[in-house]
């Protein structure tokens, strides 16, 4: 019987001929924790009697969610992470280095065919590189740090076939928001999502990360894609720390069994917006165009990459952000910030009125860097718009592409970016 | 394992930001402090009303969103005895078992706030003592039941030094 990408990776990493619903213990290629989850993982590590992190070069802690620290309590937790990483000779990416989900692929820790856990739900991002990467909690991370292994129930898979090419002004963010709206917030729960088709093939690797990143917003355990020439070129360019580790990509078999196969025509897609307070509350931009906004956010692990900044700068260059809008820009990593500086993008954005914050998670999760006031509307390139997500349960968050966020920042209301992208 | 408590009802898609907001969870490892804010954005009085052993009743996809283990820990530290829902988000489900919070998959549609419930995990049945009704519950996978029985994954690991899935 043929296998899906998930079945193949979990088979190889467990040494078992594994199919959907089998329980396996598999060897991990990389383990990651961030500053919201690592402190509890360190505590669990100690409770488990952990002495040493196995293969510490295949593990990293990232200080990104609350960085630099806004209060003493956070400073103490950051201190705990730094001390643990030093003691265990693990990598610790400190403040300003970037968002964990940009750093893991960018630093070359993850590649095609890998099996990765991260104590952050958006770990599924690396599926764009053909890695089975999934979010876990702190205790699972601790067990993974000690043993180098993790148990998995092999998930069934749901396949999204995206035909056609995205029109001008419509991006991978619009596509994934649309797909989530179609299947809803639990449409892929316990499943691995596979994304394929002409529309996916045509995307850059940066744009594919956006799609894999949001697989969790439909409940999926992983968001997987095949490794094509673009992926291999990307991996070669970013393989600094993977050393001599070889990657072995997997493709699904033609007779693999899927729980569902859904086909869409990306060629007809319009810009999409997820309305408060649910990621699956999605509509074409026409339905919300004109809604006033007070804050716009460009960044996060979903859309803080160089291509995203380029798209936004293309719209904002030589213009001014609306006087009643705060535009906050958080590049996803130091490398991206430097690249954007080299290209003059940061100058364009800052001259247009943007407030630049430290590479990292920015205001996405309500820890710092721009908490909205009561009754305010925010348009953001992030992946979640839950009530209270940005630390104020009386604010309203709309999710959209970098182009839609940039266009909306200019006009002060939710705006169709196709007017600006010719 | 038998659990008895009073029902507190919530809707579908209760995400982990609602269970414990990011604005609190990044600051501290003191779960008692986090427990004071559990479910705050959905029901500001829940943390003061909930009694030890009470049960959280919800619609489908409970615990969707982030991987924060502070979500089951805040519920546990608030005194919640178990969460009952027709389905759970995957990471929350694992985290709950790993931290020792029972999660029960069953039809919750007939339960009202204040109902006295008895969950019998071994026999796979939920008894609504107020309404004199019985509902089957989906049994936990054997390995997860073992982890829960050990008191969570940390205790399981202390006992076996690895994942003992056989």
Coordinates of C-alpha atoms in Angstrom, one line a residue:
Chain A
X1 CA 0.0 0.0 0.0
X2 CA 1.3 3.4 -0.9
X3 CA 2.3 6.0 1.7
X4 CA 1.7 9.7 2.4
X5 CA 4.6 12.0 3.2
X6 CA 3.8 11.7 6.9
X7 CA 3.7 7.9 6.8
X8 CA 7.0 7.8 5.0
X9 CA 8.9 10.1 7.3
X10 CA 7.5 8.5 10.5
X11 CA 8.3 5.0 9.1
X12 CA 11.9 6.0 8.3
X13 CA 12.5 7.7 11.6
X14 CA 10.9 4.9 13.7
X15 CA 12.4 2.0 11.7
X16 CA 8.8 0.6 11.4
X17 CA 6.7 0.0 8.4
X18 CA 4.2 2.5 9.7
X19 CA 0.7 3.5 8.5
X20 CA -2.0 5.8 9.7
X21 CA -3.1 5.2 13.3
X22 CA 0.1 3.2 14.2
X23 CA 1.8 4.3 17.4
X24 CA 5.6 4.7 16.8
X25 CA 8.6 6.0 18.8
X26 CA 10.7 7.9 16.4
X27 CA 14.2 9.5 16.4
X28 CA 14.1 13.3 16.2
X29 CA 16.4 15.4 13.9
X30 CA 15.9 18.6 15.9
X31 CA 14.2 19.9 19.0
X32 CA 13.3 23.5 19.7
X33 CA 11.7 25.6 22.5
X34 CA 10.9 29.3 22.8
X35 CA 10.6 31.6 25.8
X36 CA 7.0 30.9 26.5
X37 CA 7.5 27.1 26.6
X38 CA 11.1 26.4 27.5
X39 CA 11.0 27.4 31.2
X40 CA 8.3 24.8 31.8
X41 CA 10.3 22.3 29.7
X42 CA 13.4 22.9 31.8
X43 CA 11.3 22.3 34.9
X44 CA 9.9 19.1 33.4
X45 CA 13.5 18.0 32.4
X46 CA 14.5 18.3 36.0
X47 CA 11.3 16.5 37.3
X48 CA 12.1 13.6 34.9
X49 CA 15.6 13.3 36.4
X50 CA 17.2 14.6 33.2
X51 CA 20.9 15.1 33.4
X52 CA 22.0 15.7 29.8
X53 CA 20.3 16.8 26.6
X54 CA 21.1 14.1 24.1
X55 CA 22.9 15.4 21.0
X56 CA 22.8 19.0 22.2
X57 CA 23.9 20.3 18.7
X58 CA 20.5 19.1 17.5
X59 CA 18.5 21.3 19.9
X60 CA 18.0 25.0 20.3
X61 CA 16.2 27.5 22.6
X62 CA 14.9 30.7 21.2
X63 CA 14.1 34.0 23.0
X64 CA 11.6 35.6 20.7
X65 CA 8.1 35.9 22.1
X66 CA 8.9 38.5 24.8
X67 CA 12.2 39.9 23.6
X68 CA 13.8 42.1 24.8
X69 CA 12.2 41.4 28.2
X70 CA 9.5 43.9 29.1
X71 CA 9.3 43.0 32.8
X72 CA 11.3 41.3 35.6
X73 CA 9.3 38.1 35.6
X74 CA 10.2 37.5 31.9
X75 CA 13.8 38.5 32.6
X76 CA 14.1 35.7 35.2
X77 CA 12.7 33.2 32.7
X78 CA 15.1 34.3 30.0
X79 CA 17.9 34.0 32.5
X80 CA 16.8 30.4 33.3
X81 CA 16.9 29.6 29.6
X82 CA 20.4 31.1 29.0
X83 CA 21.8 29.3 32.0
X84 CA 20.3 25.9 31.0
X85 CA 21.5 26.3 27.4
X86 CA 25.0 27.1 28.6
X87 CA 25.1 24.2 31.0
X88 CA 23.8 21.8 28.3
X89 CA 26.0 23.3 25.5
X90 CA 22.9 24.0 23.5
X91 CA 22.4 26.8 21.1
X92 CA 20.4 29.7 22.5
X93 CA 19.3 32.3 20.1
X94 CA 18.9 35.4 22.2
X95 CA 16.9 38.6 21.7
X96 CA 17.1 40.2 18.2
X97 CA 18.1 37.0 16.5
X98 CA 14.5 36.4 15.2
X99 CA 11.4 34.3 15.4
X100 CA 12.1 30.6 16.1
X101 CA 10.2 29.5 13.0
X102 CA 12.4 31.6 10.8
X103 CA 15.6 30.7 12.6
X104 CA 15.2 26.9 12.5
X105 CA 15.2 26.7 8.7
X106 CA 17.3 29.9 8.1
X107 CA 20.2 28.6 10.3
X108 CA 20.1 25.3 8.5
X109 CA 18.8 23.2 11.4
X110 CA 16.0 21.7 9.4
X111 CA 15.8 20.1 6.0
X112 CA 13.8 17.8 3.7
X113 CA 12.7 14.5 5.2
X114 CA 13.5 15.6 8.8
X115 CA 11.5 14.9 11.9
X116 CA 11.3 17.9 14.2
X117 CA 9.4 18.9 17.3
X118 CA 9.1 22.4 18.6
X119 CA 7.4 23.6 21.8
X120 CA 5.4 26.1 19.7
X121 CA 2.3 25.3 17.7
X122 CA 3.6 26.9 14.5
X123 CA 6.5 24.4 14.3
X124 CA 4.5 23.0 11.3
X125 CA 6.1 25.9 9.3
X126 CA 9.1 23.7 8.3
X127 CA 6.8 21.4 6.4
X128 CA 7.4 23.8 3.5
X129 CA 10.9 22.2 3.4
X130 CA 9.4 18.7 3.4
X131 CA 10.1 18.2 7.1
X132 CA 7.5 16.5 9.4
X133 CA 7.6 19.2 12.0
X134 CA 5.0 19.5 14.7
X135 CA 4.2 21.5 17.8
X136 CA 4.3 19.9 21.2
X137 CA 4.1 21.1 24.8
X138 CA 6.9 21.6 27.3
X139 CA 6.8 18.2 28.9
X140 CA 7.0 16.5 25.5
X141 CA 9.9 18.8 24.6
X142 CA 11.7 17.8 27.9
X143 CA 11.2 14.1 27.0
X144 CA 12.5 14.8 23.5
X145 CA 15.6 16.6 24.9
X146 CA 16.4 13.7 27.2
X147 CA 15.8 10.8 24.9
X148 CA 16.2 12.3 21.4
X149 CA 12.9 10.6 20.6
X150 CA 9.1 11.2 20.6
X151 CA 6.1 9.0 20.4
X152 CA 3.6 9.7 17.6
X153 CA 0.3 8.4 16.4
X154 CA 0.8 8.3 12.6
X155 CA -1.8 10.8 11.4
X156 CA -4.1 10.3 8.4
X157 CA -3.5 12.9 5.7
X158 CA -5.7 15.5 4.0
X159 CA -4.5 16.7 0.6
X160 CA -5.1 20.1 -0.8
X161 CA -4.6 20.3 -4.6
X162 CA -4.3 24.0 -5.6
X163 CA -4.6 24.4 -9.3
X164 CA -4.0 27.5 -11.4
X165 CA -1.8 30.5 -10.5
X166 CA -2.6 33.2 -7.9
X167 CA -3.6 36.5 -9.6
X168 CA -1.6 39.7 -9.1
X169 CA -2.2 41.1 -5.7
X170 CA -3.2 37.8 -4.3
X171 CA -0.6 35.9 -2.2
X172 CA 0.0 32.6 -0.3
X173 CA -1.5 34.2 2.8
X174 CA -4.8 34.7 0.9
X175 CA -4.7 31.1 -0.2
X176 CA -4.1 29.6 3.2
X177 CA -6.7 31.9 4.8
X178 CA -9.2 30.7 2.1
X179 CA -8.4 27.0 2.7
X180 CA -8.8 27.5 6.5
X181 CA -12.2 29.2 5.9
X182 CA -13.2 26.2 3.7
X183 CA -12.3 23.4 6.1
X184 CA -12.7 25.4 9.4
X185 CA -10.6 25.5 12.5
X186 CA -10.8 21.8 13.2
X187 CA -11.1 20.5 9.6
X188 CA -7.7 18.8 9.8
X189 CA -7.5 18.0 13.5
X190 CA -5.2 15.0 14.2
X191 CA -4.3 15.0 10.4
X192 CA -1.3 15.9 8.4
X193 CA -2.1 18.4 5.6
X194 CA -0.3 18.0 2.2
X195 CA -0.3 21.0 -0.1
X196 CA 0.3 20.4 -3.8
X197 CA -0.6 21.7 -7.2
X198 CA 0.5 24.3 -9.7
X199 CA -0.2 27.2 -7.4
X200 CA 2.1 25.8 -4.7
X201 CA 4.8 24.9 -7.2
X202 CA 4.8 28.5 -8.5
X203 CA 5.4 30.0 -5.0
X204 CA 8.8 30.9 -3.6
X205 CA 9.9 29.0 -0.5
X206 CA 9.2 32.2 1.6
X207 CA 5.6 32.2 0.4
X208 CA 5.3 28.4 1.1
X209 CA 6.4 28.9 4.7
X210 CA 3.3 31.1 5.2
X211 CA 1.0 28.2 4.1
X212 CA 2.7 25.5 6.1
X213 CA 2.8 27.9 9.1
X214 CA -1.0 28.1 9.3
X215 CA -1.7 24.3 9.0
X216 CA -2.2 24.3 12.8
X217 CA -5.1 26.9 12.3
X218 CA -7.1 24.1 10.6
X219 CA -6.0 21.7 13.5
X220 CA -3.3 19.9 11.4
X221 CA -0.4 18.1 13.0
X222 CA 1.9 19.0 10.1
X223 CA 1.6 21.0 6.9
X224 CA 3.7 19.2 4.3
X225 CA 5.0 20.0 0.8
X226 CA 7.3 18.1 -1.6
X227 CA 10.9 19.3 -2.0
X228 CA 11.4 20.6 -5.5
X229 CA 14.5 22.5 -7.0
X230 CA 13.5 25.7 -5.2
X231 CA 13.5 23.9 -1.8
X232 CA 16.9 22.4 -2.5
X233 CA 18.4 25.7 -3.6
X234 CA 17.0 27.3 -0.4
X235 CA 18.4 24.6 1.8
X236 CA 21.9 24.9 0.1
X237 CA 21.8 28.6 0.7
X238 CA 20.9 28.2 4.4
X239 CA 22.7 25.1 5.5
X240 CA 25.4 26.7 7.7
X241 CA 24.7 24.7 10.9
X242 CA 23.4 21.4 9.5
X243 CA 27.1 20.5 8.7
X244 CA 27.5 17.3 6.9
X245 CA 24.0 16.0 7.7
X246 CA 22.4 14.8 4.6
X247 CA 18.7 15.3 3.9
X248 CA 16.5 12.8 2.1
X249 CA 13.3 14.2 0.7
X250 CA 10.2 12.1 0.5
X251 CA 7.3 12.3 -2.0
X252 CA 3.9 10.7 -1.4
X253 CA 3.2 7.5 -3.4
X254 CA 0.7 7.7 -6.2
X255 CA -1.5 5.2 -4.4
X256 CA -1.2 6.7 -1.0
X257 CA -4.5 6.8 1.0
X258 CA -5.9 10.2 2.0
X259 CA -8.8 10.9 4.4
X260 CA -9.9 13.7 2.0
X261 CA -8.6 15.2 -1.2
X262 CA -9.8 18.7 -1.9
X263 CA -9.2 20.6 -5.1
X264 CA -9.3 24.4 -5.6
X265 CA -8.7 26.8 -8.4
X266 CA -6.2 29.4 -7.1
X267 CA -6.6 31.4 -10.3
X268 CA -9.9 32.8 -9.2
X269 CA -8.9 33.7 -5.7
X270 CA -9.3 37.3 -4.3
X271 CA -7.5 38.8 -1.3
X272 CA -8.9 37.2 1.8
X273 CA -9.4 38.5 5.4
X274 CA -9.9 36.6 8.6
X275 CA -12.3 38.6 10.7
X276 CA -12.5 38.7 14.5
X277 CA -12.3 36.5 16.6
X278 CA -11.6 33.4 14.5
X279 CA -9.0 32.4 12.0
X280 CA -11.7 30.4 10.0
X281 CA -14.0 33.5 9.9
X282 CA -12.7 34.3 6.4
X283 CA -14.2 36.4 3.7
X284 CA -13.1 38.0 0.4
X285 CA -11.8 41.5 1.0
X286 CA -14.8 43.1 -0.6
X287 CA -16.9 42.2 2.4
X288 CA -14.7 44.1 4.9
X289 CA -13.2 46.8 2.8
X290 CA -13.6 50.2 4.4
X291 CA -13.5 49.0 8.0
X292 CA -11.4 51.6 9.8
X293 CA -8.2 50.4 11.4
X294 CA -6.0 52.0 14.0
X295 CA -3.0 49.6 14.0
X296 CA -1.3 47.6 11.3
X297 CA 1.2 44.8 12.0
X298 CA 3.7 43.5 9.4
X299 CA 5.9 40.6 10.6
X300 CA 5.6 37.4 12.6
X301 CA 6.5 33.8 11.8
X302 CA 3.7 33.9 9.2
X303 CA 4.7 36.9 7.2
X304 CA 7.9 38.6 8.4
X305 CA 10.2 37.4 5.7
X306 CA 12.1 39.4 3.1
X307 CA 9.6 38.8 0.4
X308 CA 6.8 40.0 2.7
X309 CA 8.8 43.2 3.5
X310 CA 9.5 43.8 -0.2
X311 CA 5.8 43.5 -1.0
X312 CA 4.8 46.0 1.7
X313 CA 7.6 48.4 0.8
X314 CA 6.5 48.2 -2.8
X315 CA 3.2 49.7 -1.7
X316 CA 4.4 52.1 0.9
X317 CA 7.5 53.5 -0.9
X318 CA 7.2 57.2 -1.3
X319 CA 3.9 57.4 0.5
X320 CA 2.8 58.1 4.1
X321 CA 0.9 55.8 6.5
X322 CA -2.5 57.3 7.4
X323 CA -2.1 59.8 10.3
X324 CA -4.5 57.8 12.5
X325 CA -2.7 54.4 11.9
X326 CA 0.3 53.0 13.8
X327 CA 2.2 50.6 11.5
X328 CA 4.5 48.2 13.4
X329 CA 7.1 46.3 11.5
X330 CA 8.9 43.3 13.0
X331 CA 11.3 41.5 10.6
X332 CA 11.3 37.8 11.3
X333 CA 15.1 37.6 11.8
X334 CA 18.3 39.6 12.1
X335 CA 19.4 38.2 8.7
X336 CA 16.1 39.5 7.1
X337 CA 16.5 42.9 8.8
X338 CA 20.0 43.2 7.4
X339 CA 18.9 42.1 4.0
X340 CA 16.0 44.6 4.1
X341 CA 18.5 47.4 5.1
X342 CA 20.8 46.5 2.2
X343 CA 17.8 46.7 -0.2
X344 CA 16.7 50.1 1.3
X345 CA 13.4 48.5 2.3
X346 CA 13.7 49.5 6.0
X347 CA 14.3 53.2 4.9
X348 CA 11.2 53.0 2.7
X349 CA 9.1 51.6 5.5
X350 CA 10.4 53.9 8.2
X351 CA 10.1 57.0 6.0
X352 CA 6.5 56.0 5.3
X353 CA 5.9 56.1 9.0
X354 CA 6.5 52.6 10.2
X355 CA 7.7 51.9 13.8
X356 CA 10.4 49.2 13.6
X357 CA 10.7 46.7 16.5
X358 CA 13.2 44.0 17.3
X359 CA 13.3 40.9 15.0
X360 CA 11.1 38.4 16.8
X361 CA 7.4 37.8 17.4
X362 CA 6.5 41.5 17.7
X363 CA 3.1 42.3 19.1
X364 CA 1.5 39.0 17.8
X365 CA 1.0 37.3 21.2
X366 CA 0.3 40.3 23.4
X367 CA 3.5 40.3 25.3
X368 CA 4.8 43.7 24.2
X369 CA 5.5 45.9 21.1
X370 CA 2.0 47.3 20.5
X371 CA -1.0 46.3 22.6
X372 CA -4.1 47.8 21.1
X373 CA -6.6 49.9 23.1
X374 CA -10.2 49.0 23.8
X375 CA -12.4 49.0 20.7
X376 CA -9.5 49.4 18.3
X377 CA -9.2 47.4 15.1
X378 CA -5.9 45.9 14.1
X379 CA -5.0 44.5 10.7
X380 CA -2.1 42.0 11.0
X381 CA -0.1 39.6 8.9
X382 CA 0.0 37.2 11.9
X383 CA -1.7 33.8 12.2
X384 CA -4.2 34.3 15.1
X385 CA -6.9 36.8 15.8
X386 CA -8.5 35.3 18.9
X387 CA -10.1 37.6 21.3
X388 CA -7.4 38.9 23.7
X389 CA -4.6 37.5 21.5
X390 CA -2.8 40.8 21.5
X391 CA -3.5 41.3 25.3
X392 CA -6.7 43.3 25.0
X393 CA -10.0 41.3 24.8
X394 CA -11.8 44.5 23.7
X395 CA -9.7 44.9 20.5
X396 CA -10.5 43.4 17.1
X397 CA -7.9 41.7 15.0
X398 CA -8.2 41.1 11.2
X399 CA -5.7 38.8 9.5
X400 CA -4.5 39.5 5.9
X401 CA -1.5 39.4 3.5
X402 CA 1.4 41.9 3.8
X403 CA 0.0 43.7 0.7
X404 CA -3.4 44.1 2.3
X405 CA -1.8 45.3 5.6
X406 CA 0.3 47.8 3.7
X407 CA -2.5 49.2 1.6
X408 CA -4.8 49.4 4.7
X409 CA -2.1 51.2 6.7
X410 CA -2.0 53.9 3.9
X411 CA -5.7 54.5 3.7
X412 CA -6.7 53.9 7.4
X413 CA -9.3 51.3 6.5
X414 CA -9.2 47.8 5.2
X415 CA -8.2 48.2 1.5
X416 CA -7.9 45.8 -1.5
X417 CA -4.2 45.8 -2.3
X418 CA -4.9 45.1 -6.0
X419 CA -5.4 48.9 -6.4
X420 CA -1.7 49.3 -5.5
X421 CA -0.3 46.3 -7.2
X422 CA -0.3 46.6 -10.9
Chain B
X1 CA -10.4 6.4 37.8
X2 CA -13.7 8.1 38.8
X3 CA -14.2 11.8 38.8
X4 CA -17.2 13.6 40.2
X5 CA -18.0 17.3 40.0
X6 CA -20.2 20.1 38.9
X7 CA -20.4 21.2 35.3
X8 CA -19.2 24.6 34.0
X9 CA -20.2 24.9 30.3
X10 CA -18.3 26.6 27.5
X11 CA -18.8 26.6 23.7
X12 CA -16.9 25.1 20.8
X13 CA -13.3 26.1 19.7
X14 CA -12.1 27.3 23.2
X15 CA -8.6 28.2 22.3
X16 CA -5.5 28.2 24.6
X17 CA -5.4 32.0 24.5
X18 CA -8.8 31.9 26.2
X19 CA -7.8 29.3 28.7
X20 CA -4.8 31.4 29.7
X21 CA -3.8 34.6 27.9
X22 CA -0.3 35.1 26.5
X23 CA -0.2 38.4 28.5
X24 CA 0.0 36.3 31.7
X25 CA 1.7 33.1 30.7
X26 CA 5.0 34.5 29.6
X27 CA 5.7 36.2 33.0
X28 CA 5.8 33.4 35.5
X29 CA 6.2 29.7 36.3
X30 CA 3.8 30.1 39.3
X31 CA 0.8 28.1 38.1
X32 CA -1.3 29.2 41.0
X33 CA -1.0 32.8 39.8
X34 CA -1.9 31.8 36.3
X35 CA -4.9 29.8 37.7
X36 CA -6.4 33.1 38.9
X37 CA -6.8 34.1 35.2
X38 CA -8.0 30.8 33.7
X39 CA -10.8 31.3 31.1
X40 CA -10.8 35.0 32.0
X41 CA -11.6 36.3 28.5
X42 CA -14.6 34.0 28.2
X43 CA -15.9 34.1 31.8
X44 CA -14.2 36.6 34.1
X45 CA -15.7 35.0 37.3
X46 CA -14.8 31.4 36.4
X47 CA -11.6 31.3 38.4
X48 CA -13.3 32.4 41.6
X49 CA -16.4 30.2 41.1
X50 CA -14.7 26.9 40.2
X51 CA -14.5 24.4 43.1
X52 CA -12.0 21.6 43.4
X53 CA -13.1 18.7 41.2
X54 CA -15.4 20.7 39.0
X55 CA -15.6 19.7 35.4
X56 CA -15.2 21.9 32.3
X57 CA -17.7 21.0 29.7
X58 CA -17.2 22.3 26.1
X59 CA -18.0 21.9 22.5
X60 CA -15.7 20.5 19.9
X61 CA -12.1 21.4 19.3
X62 CA -11.3 22.3 22.9
X63 CA -7.8 23.7 23.3
X64 CA -7.1 24.8 19.8
X65 CA -4.3 27.2 19.1
X66 CA -1.0 27.4 20.8
X67 CA 1.1 24.7 22.4
X68 CA 1.2 26.3 25.8
X69 CA 1.2 23.7 28.5
X70 CA 0.2 26.5 30.9
X71 CA -3.3 25.9 29.5
X72 CA -3.9 22.4 31.1
X73 CA -1.7 23.5 34.1
X74 CA -3.8 26.6 34.8
X75 CA -7.0 24.4 34.6
X76 CA -5.5 21.9 37.0
X77 CA -4.3 24.5 39.4
X78 CA -7.7 26.2 39.4
X79 CA -9.0 22.8 40.7
X80 CA -10.6 21.5 37.5
X81 CA -10.9 17.8 37.7
X82 CA -11.3 17.0 34.0
X83 CA -12.3 18.5 30.7
X84 CA -15.2 16.9 28.7
X85 CA -15.7 17.7 25.0
X86 CA -16.7 16.0 21.8
X87 CA -13.2 16.6 20.4
X88 CA -9.9 18.2 21.4
X89 CA -7.1 19.9 19.6
X90 CA -4.2 17.6 19.3
X91 CA -1.5 19.5 21.2
X92 CA -3.8 20.4 24.1
X93 CA -4.9 16.7 24.3
X94 CA -1.2 15.5 24.6
X95 CA -0.3 18.3 27.0
X96 CA -3.3 17.5 29.3
X97 CA -2.4 13.9 29.5
X98 CA 1.3 14.7 30.0
X99 CA 0.5 17.0 32.9
X100 CA -2.1 14.7 34.5
X101 CA -5.3 16.5 33.5
X102 CA -8.0 13.9 32.4
X103 CA -9.5 14.8 29.0
X104 CA -12.7 13.0 28.1
X105 CA -14.1 12.7 24.6
X106 CA -17.9 12.4 24.6
X107 CA -21.1 14.0 23.5
X108 CA -21.6 17.0 25.8
X109 CA -24.7 18.4 24.2
X110 CA -27.1 17.3 27.0
X111 CA -25.1 18.8 29.9
X112 CA -26.1 22.1 31.5
X113 CA -24.2 24.3 33.9
X114 CA -24.5 23.1 37.4
X115 CA -25.2 19.5 36.6
X116 CA -23.5 17.0 38.9
X117 CA -21.5 14.6 36.7
X118 CA -19.7 11.3 37.4
X119 CA -17.0 10.3 34.9
X120 CA -16.0 6.6 35.0
X121 CA -12.9 6.3 32.9
X122 CA -12.4 2.6 33.3
X123 CA -15.9 1.7 32.3
X124 CA -16.1 4.4 29.6
X125 CA -19.3 6.1 30.8
X126 CA -20.4 9.5 31.9
X127 CA -23.3 9.7 34.4
X128 CA -25.3 12.9 34.6
X129 CA -26.5 12.5 38.2
X130 CA -28.7 15.6 38.0
X131 CA -30.5 14.4 34.8
X132 CA -30.2 10.7 35.4
X133 CA -28.6 10.2 32.0
X134 CA -25.7 8.1 30.8
X135 CA -23.4 8.8 27.9
X136 CA -20.6 6.6 26.5
X137 CA -17.1 8.1 26.5
X138 CA -14.4 7.4 24.0
X139 CA -11.7 5.4 25.7
X140 CA -8.2 6.9 26.0
X141 CA -5.6 5.1 23.9
X142 CA -3.8 2.5 26.2
X143 CA -0.5 4.4 26.2
X144 CA -2.1 7.7 27.2
X145 CA -4.1 5.9 30.0
X146 CA -0.8 4.6 31.2
X147 CA 0.8 8.0 31.3
X148 CA -2.2 9.5 33.0
X149 CA -2.2 6.6 35.5
X150 CA 1.5 7.3 36.2
X151 CA 0.6 10.9 37.0
X152 CA 1.8 12.5 33.8
X153 CA 4.7 12.1 31.4
X154 CA 7.4 13.4 33.8
X155 CA 6.4 10.7 36.3
X156 CA 6.2 8.1 33.5
X157 CA 9.7 9.1 32.4
X158 CA 11.1 8.9 35.9
X159 CA 9.6 5.4 36.2
X160 CA 10.7 4.0 32.8
X161 CA 13.4 6.4 31.6
X162 CA 11.7 6.4 28.1
X163 CA 8.4 6.1 26.4
X164 CA 7.0 2.7 27.5
X165 CA 4.4 2.3 24.8
X166 CA 4.0 -1.5 24.9

